[in-house]
PDB file of C-alpha atoms in Angstrom:
ATOM      1  CA  UNK A  30     -50.365  19.251  -7.827  1.00  0.00           C
ATOM      2  CA  UNK A  31     -53.259  19.872  -5.491  1.00  0.00           C
ATOM      3  CA  UNK A  32     -54.086  16.804  -3.489  1.00  0.00           C
ATOM      4  CA  UNK A  33     -57.857  17.233  -3.635  1.00  0.00           C
ATOM      5  CA  UNK A  34     -58.360  13.507  -4.132  1.00  0.00           C
ATOM      6  CA  UNK A  35     -56.792  12.427  -0.862  1.00  0.00           C
ATOM      7  CA  UNK A  36     -60.008  12.645   1.147  1.00  0.00           C
ATOM      8  CA  UNK A  37     -61.944  10.431  -1.250  1.00  0.00           C
ATOM      9  CA  UNK A  38     -59.185   7.837  -1.219  1.00  0.00           C
ATOM     10  CA  UNK A  39     -59.703   7.038   2.457  1.00  0.00           C
ATOM     11  CA  UNK A  40     -63.221   5.848   1.755  1.00  0.00           C
ATOM     12  CA  UNK A  41     -62.016   3.605  -1.055  1.00  0.00           C
ATOM     13  CA  UNK A  42     -59.896   1.166   0.902  1.00  0.00           C
ATOM     14  CA  UNK A  43     -59.846  -1.206   3.823  1.00  0.00           C
ATOM     15  CA  UNK A  44     -56.468   0.162   4.915  1.00  0.00           C
ATOM     16  CA  UNK A  45     -58.074   3.047   6.799  1.00  0.00           C
ATOM     17  CA  UNK A  46     -55.388   3.448   9.459  1.00  0.00           C
ATOM     18  CA  UNK A  47     -52.569   3.428   6.975  1.00  0.00           C
ATOM     19  CA  UNK A  48     -54.348   5.636   4.464  1.00  0.00           C
ATOM     20  CA  UNK A  49     -55.443   8.044   7.175  1.00  0.00           C
ATOM     21  CA  UNK A  50     -51.847   8.354   8.360  1.00  0.00           C
ATOM     22  CA  UNK A  51     -50.581   9.156   4.873  1.00  0.00           C
ATOM     23  CA  UNK A  52     -53.519  11.486   4.164  1.00  0.00           C
ATOM     24  CA  UNK A  53     -52.876  13.395   7.378  1.00  0.00           C
ATOM     25  CA  UNK A  54     -49.218  13.878   6.467  1.00  0.00           C
ATOM     26  CA  UNK A  55     -50.144  15.021   2.951  1.00  0.00           C
ATOM     27  CA  UNK A  56     -52.633  17.533   4.335  1.00  0.00           C
ATOM     28  CA  UNK A  57     -49.893  18.907   6.592  1.00  0.00           C
ATOM     29  CA  UNK A  58     -47.608  19.029   3.548  1.00  0.00           C
ATOM     30  CA  UNK A  59     -45.197  16.668   5.304  1.00  0.00           C
ATOM     31  CA  UNK A  60     -44.454  14.878   2.056  1.00  0.00           C
ATOM     32  CA  UNK A  61     -41.376  13.024   3.261  1.00  0.00           C
ATOM     33  CA  UNK A  62     -43.272  11.463   6.178  1.00  0.00           C
ATOM     34  CA  UNK A  63     -46.183  10.600   3.862  1.00  0.00           C
ATOM     35  CA  UNK A  64     -43.778   8.921   1.454  1.00  0.00           C
ATOM     36  CA  UNK A  65     -42.069   6.995   4.256  1.00  0.00           C
ATOM     37  CA  UNK A  66     -45.394   5.663   5.569  1.00  0.00           C
ATOM     38  CA  UNK A  67     -46.696   4.805   2.092  1.00  0.00           C
ATOM     39  CA  UNK A  68     -43.505   2.926   1.220  1.00  0.00           C
ATOM     40  CA  UNK A  69     -43.570   1.061   4.538  1.00  0.00           C
ATOM     41  CA  UNK A  70     -47.165  -0.025   4.008  1.00  0.00           C
ATOM     42  CA  UNK A  71     -46.598  -0.934   0.363  1.00  0.00           C
ATOM     43  CA  UNK A  72     -44.115  -3.566   1.544  1.00  0.00           C
ATOM     44  CA  UNK A  73     -47.027  -5.302   3.283  1.00  0.00           C
ATOM     45  CA  UNK A  74     -49.660  -4.599   0.604  1.00  0.00           C
ATOM     46  CA  UNK A  75     -47.877  -4.035  -2.722  1.00  0.00           C
ATOM     47  CA  UNK A  76     -51.092  -4.434  -4.699  1.00  0.00           C
ATOM     48  CA  UNK A  77     -52.835  -1.450  -3.071  1.00  0.00           C
ATOM     49  CA  UNK A  78     -53.665   1.051  -5.802  1.00  0.00           C
ATOM     50  CA  UNK A  79     -54.650   3.537  -3.102  1.00  0.00           C
ATOM     51  CA  UNK A  80     -51.232   3.400  -1.433  1.00  0.00           C
ATOM     52  CA  UNK A  81     -49.464   3.689  -4.795  1.00  0.00           C
ATOM     53  CA  UNK A  82     -51.607   6.748  -5.555  1.00  0.00           C
ATOM     54  CA  UNK A  83     -50.784   8.329  -2.205  1.00  0.00           C
ATOM     55  CA  UNK A  84     -47.114   7.582  -2.815  1.00  0.00           C
ATOM     56  CA  UNK A  85     -47.455   9.438  -6.114  1.00  0.00           C
ATOM     57  CA  UNK A  86     -48.943  12.461  -4.301  1.00  0.00           C
ATOM     58  CA  UNK A  87     -46.095  12.438  -1.779  1.00  0.00           C
ATOM     59  CA  UNK A  88     -43.456  12.196  -4.506  1.00  0.00           C
ATOM     60  CA  UNK A  89     -45.114  15.013  -6.424  1.00  0.00           C
ATOM     61  CA  UNK A  90     -45.067  17.131  -3.275  1.00  0.00           C
ATOM     62  CA  UNK A  91     -41.325  16.495  -3.089  1.00  0.00           C
ATOM     63  CA  UNK A  92     -40.984  17.611  -6.746  1.00  0.00           C
ATOM     64  CA  UNK A  93     -39.967  14.111  -7.798  1.00  0.00           C
ATOM     65  CA  UNK A  94     -42.277  14.165 -10.832  1.00  0.00           C
ATOM     66  CA  UNK A  95     -40.847  11.221 -12.777  1.00  0.00           C
ATOM     67  CA  UNK A  96     -41.126   8.960  -9.726  1.00  0.00           C
ATOM     68  CA  UNK A  97     -44.610  10.310  -9.002  1.00  0.00           C
ATOM     69  CA  UNK A  98     -45.725   9.399 -12.525  1.00  0.00           C
ATOM     70  CA  UNK A  99     -44.252   5.918 -12.106  1.00  0.00           C
ATOM     71  CA  UNK A 100     -46.165   5.432  -8.839  1.00  0.00           C
ATOM     72  CA  UNK A 101     -49.425   6.637 -10.392  1.00  0.00           C
ATOM     73  CA  UNK A 102     -48.928   4.402 -13.434  1.00  0.00           C
ATOM     74  CA  UNK A 103     -48.354   1.455 -11.110  1.00  0.00           C
ATOM     75  CA  UNK A 104     -51.590   2.277  -9.276  1.00  0.00           C
ATOM     76  CA  UNK A 105     -53.415   2.563 -12.597  1.00  0.00           C
ATOM     77  CA  UNK A 106     -52.112  -0.837 -13.761  1.00  0.00           C
ATOM     78  CA  UNK A 107     -53.310  -2.393 -10.504  1.00  0.00           C
ATOM     79  CA  UNK A 108     -56.777  -0.855 -10.680  1.00  0.00           C
ATOM     80  CA  UNK A 109     -57.485   0.718 -14.101  1.00  0.00           C
ATOM     81  CA  UNK A 110     -60.991   1.924 -13.238  1.00  0.00           C
ATOM     82  CA  UNK A 111     -60.013   3.668  -9.993  1.00  0.00           C
ATOM     83  CA  UNK A 112     -61.062   7.221 -10.820  1.00  0.00           C
ATOM     84  CA  UNK A 113     -58.950   9.102  -8.212  1.00  0.00           C
ATOM     85  CA  UNK A 114     -55.770   7.520  -9.569  1.00  0.00           C
ATOM     86  CA  UNK A 115     -56.725   8.172 -13.165  1.00  0.00           C
ATOM     87  CA  UNK A 116     -57.591  11.799 -12.374  1.00  0.00           C
ATOM     88  CA  UNK A 117     -54.226  12.362 -10.713  1.00  0.00           C
ATOM     89  CA  UNK A 118     -52.360  10.562 -13.488  1.00  0.00           C
ATOM     90  CA  UNK A 119     -54.115  12.495 -16.257  1.00  0.00           C
ATOM     91  CA  UNK A 120     -53.571  15.804 -14.477  1.00  0.00           C
ATOM     92  CA  UNK A 121     -49.881  15.144 -13.901  1.00  0.00           C
ATOM     93  CA  UNK A 122     -49.287  13.871 -17.441  1.00  0.00           C
ATOM     94  CA  UNK A 123     -51.091  16.892 -18.876  1.00  0.00           C
ATOM     95  CA  UNK A 124     -49.183  19.373 -16.688  1.00  0.00           C
ATOM     96  CA  UNK A 125     -45.844  17.843 -17.638  1.00  0.00           C
ATOM     97  CA  UNK A 126     -46.623  17.589 -21.361  1.00  0.00           C
ATOM     98  CA  UNK A 127     -46.406  13.801 -21.223  1.00  0.00           C
ATOM     99  CA  UNK A 128     -47.598  11.949 -24.324  1.00  0.00           C
ATOM    100  CA  UNK A 129     -49.759   9.675 -22.162  1.00  0.00           C
ATOM    101  CA  UNK A 130     -52.072  12.533 -21.160  1.00  0.00           C
ATOM    102  CA  UNK A 131     -54.454  12.104 -24.074  1.00  0.00           C
ATOM    103  CA  UNK A 132     -54.969   8.398 -23.435  1.00  0.00           C
ATOM    104  CA  UNK A 133     -55.418   8.902 -19.683  1.00  0.00           C
ATOM    105  CA  UNK A 134     -57.918  11.716 -20.217  1.00  0.00           C
ATOM    106  CA  UNK A 135     -59.897   9.643 -22.721  1.00  0.00           C
ATOM    107  CA  UNK A 136     -60.004   6.724 -20.262  1.00  0.00           C
ATOM    108  CA  UNK A 137     -61.110   9.092 -17.526  1.00  0.00           C
ATOM    109  CA  UNK A 138     -63.958  10.443 -19.648  1.00  0.00           C
ATOM    110  CA  UNK A 139     -65.148   6.922 -20.409  1.00  0.00           C
ATOM    111  CA  UNK A 140     -65.542   6.429 -16.658  1.00  0.00           C
ATOM    112  CA  UNK A 141     -66.684   9.954 -15.772  1.00  0.00           C
ATOM    113  CA  UNK A 142     -68.001  11.806 -18.834  1.00  0.00           C
ATOM    114  CA  UNK A 143     -69.153  14.698 -16.629  1.00  0.00           C
ATOM    115  CA  UNK A 144     -65.699  16.103 -15.826  1.00  0.00           C
ATOM    116  CA  UNK A 145     -65.366  19.528 -17.491  1.00  0.00           C
ATOM    117  CA  UNK A 146     -61.649  19.764 -16.666  1.00  0.00           C
ATOM    118  CA  UNK A 147     -60.918  16.587 -18.630  1.00  0.00           C
ATOM    119  CA  UNK A 148     -62.885  17.898 -21.619  1.00  0.00           C
ATOM    120  CA  UNK A 149     -61.005  21.198 -21.443  1.00  0.00           C
ATOM    121  CA  UNK A 150     -57.599  19.503 -21.279  1.00  0.00           C
ATOM    122  CA  UNK A 151     -58.469  17.287 -24.241  1.00  0.00           C
ATOM    123  CA  UNK A 152     -59.646  20.409 -26.061  1.00  0.00           C
ATOM    124  CA  UNK A 153     -56.258  22.041 -25.563  1.00  0.00           C
ATOM    125  CA  UNK A 154     -54.454  18.886 -26.698  1.00  0.00           C
ATOM    126  CA  UNK A 155     -56.641  18.689 -29.821  1.00  0.00           C
ATOM    127  CA  UNK A 156     -55.991  22.368 -30.565  1.00  0.00           C
ATOM    128  CA  UNK A 157     -52.234  21.842 -30.156  1.00  0.00           C
ATOM    129  CA  UNK A 158     -52.312  19.142 -32.832  1.00  0.00           C
ATOM    130  CA  UNK A 159     -54.386  21.451 -35.073  1.00  0.00           C
ATOM    131  CA  UNK A 160     -57.560  19.377 -34.762  1.00  0.00           C
ATOM    132  CA  UNK A 161     -59.918  22.331 -34.435  1.00  0.00           C
ATOM    133  CA  UNK A 162     -63.187  20.357 -34.855  1.00  0.00           C
ATOM    134  CA  UNK A 163     -62.214  18.004 -31.999  1.00  0.00           C
ATOM    135  CA  UNK A 164     -61.038  20.944 -29.885  1.00  0.00           C
ATOM    136  CA  UNK A 165     -64.352  22.740 -30.390  1.00  0.00           C
ATOM    137  CA  UNK A 166     -66.297  19.598 -29.475  1.00  0.00           C
ATOM    138  CA  UNK A 167     -64.308  19.109 -26.267  1.00  0.00           C
ATOM    139  CA  UNK A 168     -64.594  22.775 -25.298  1.00  0.00           C
ATOM    140  CA  UNK A 169     -68.352  22.657 -25.868  1.00  0.00           C
ATOM    141  CA  UNK A 170     -68.601  19.845 -23.304  1.00  0.00           C
ATOM    142  CA  UNK A 171     -66.215  21.447 -20.827  1.00  0.00           C
TER     143      UNK A 171
END
C-alpha cells in the first residue's frame, strides 16, 4: 500500500516528534524501525489513533496484512471520523477482498463525498454483487 497519508498524519497530532520519527522511517521504507518506534510510543499513548495508523502502515510494509488491518481497525475504533485512518483501512480492506470494505468506503464517503477512488471502489463492489444500478451511480460520481 502506498503511504501517501503519512505526511498529513503529522499535522493531525500533538505527538510531532514521535510521528515524525515513524514517518521518516516509513518514507525510507525502513518498516521494521517504523514499527518498533510506533510500538514503543503506543505503550505511552495507547489511545493515539495516529500511532495505530502508522503502525498499520509499517505492518503493511512488512507484508503482515492481517496485523496491519487489526492496527487500522483499532485506530478507527479510537477515532472513527479520522479520515486518513479510514482511507487506509478502506483501501486495505478493498485490496484484500475483505467484507468490511463496503462499510468502510461508505463511512468514508459520508465524511468525504468528493473522493472519486472511494466511489470507484464501491462501484466495483456493487458490480460484483450484480447491483448494476448502484454500480452505475457510483461510477458516475467517480
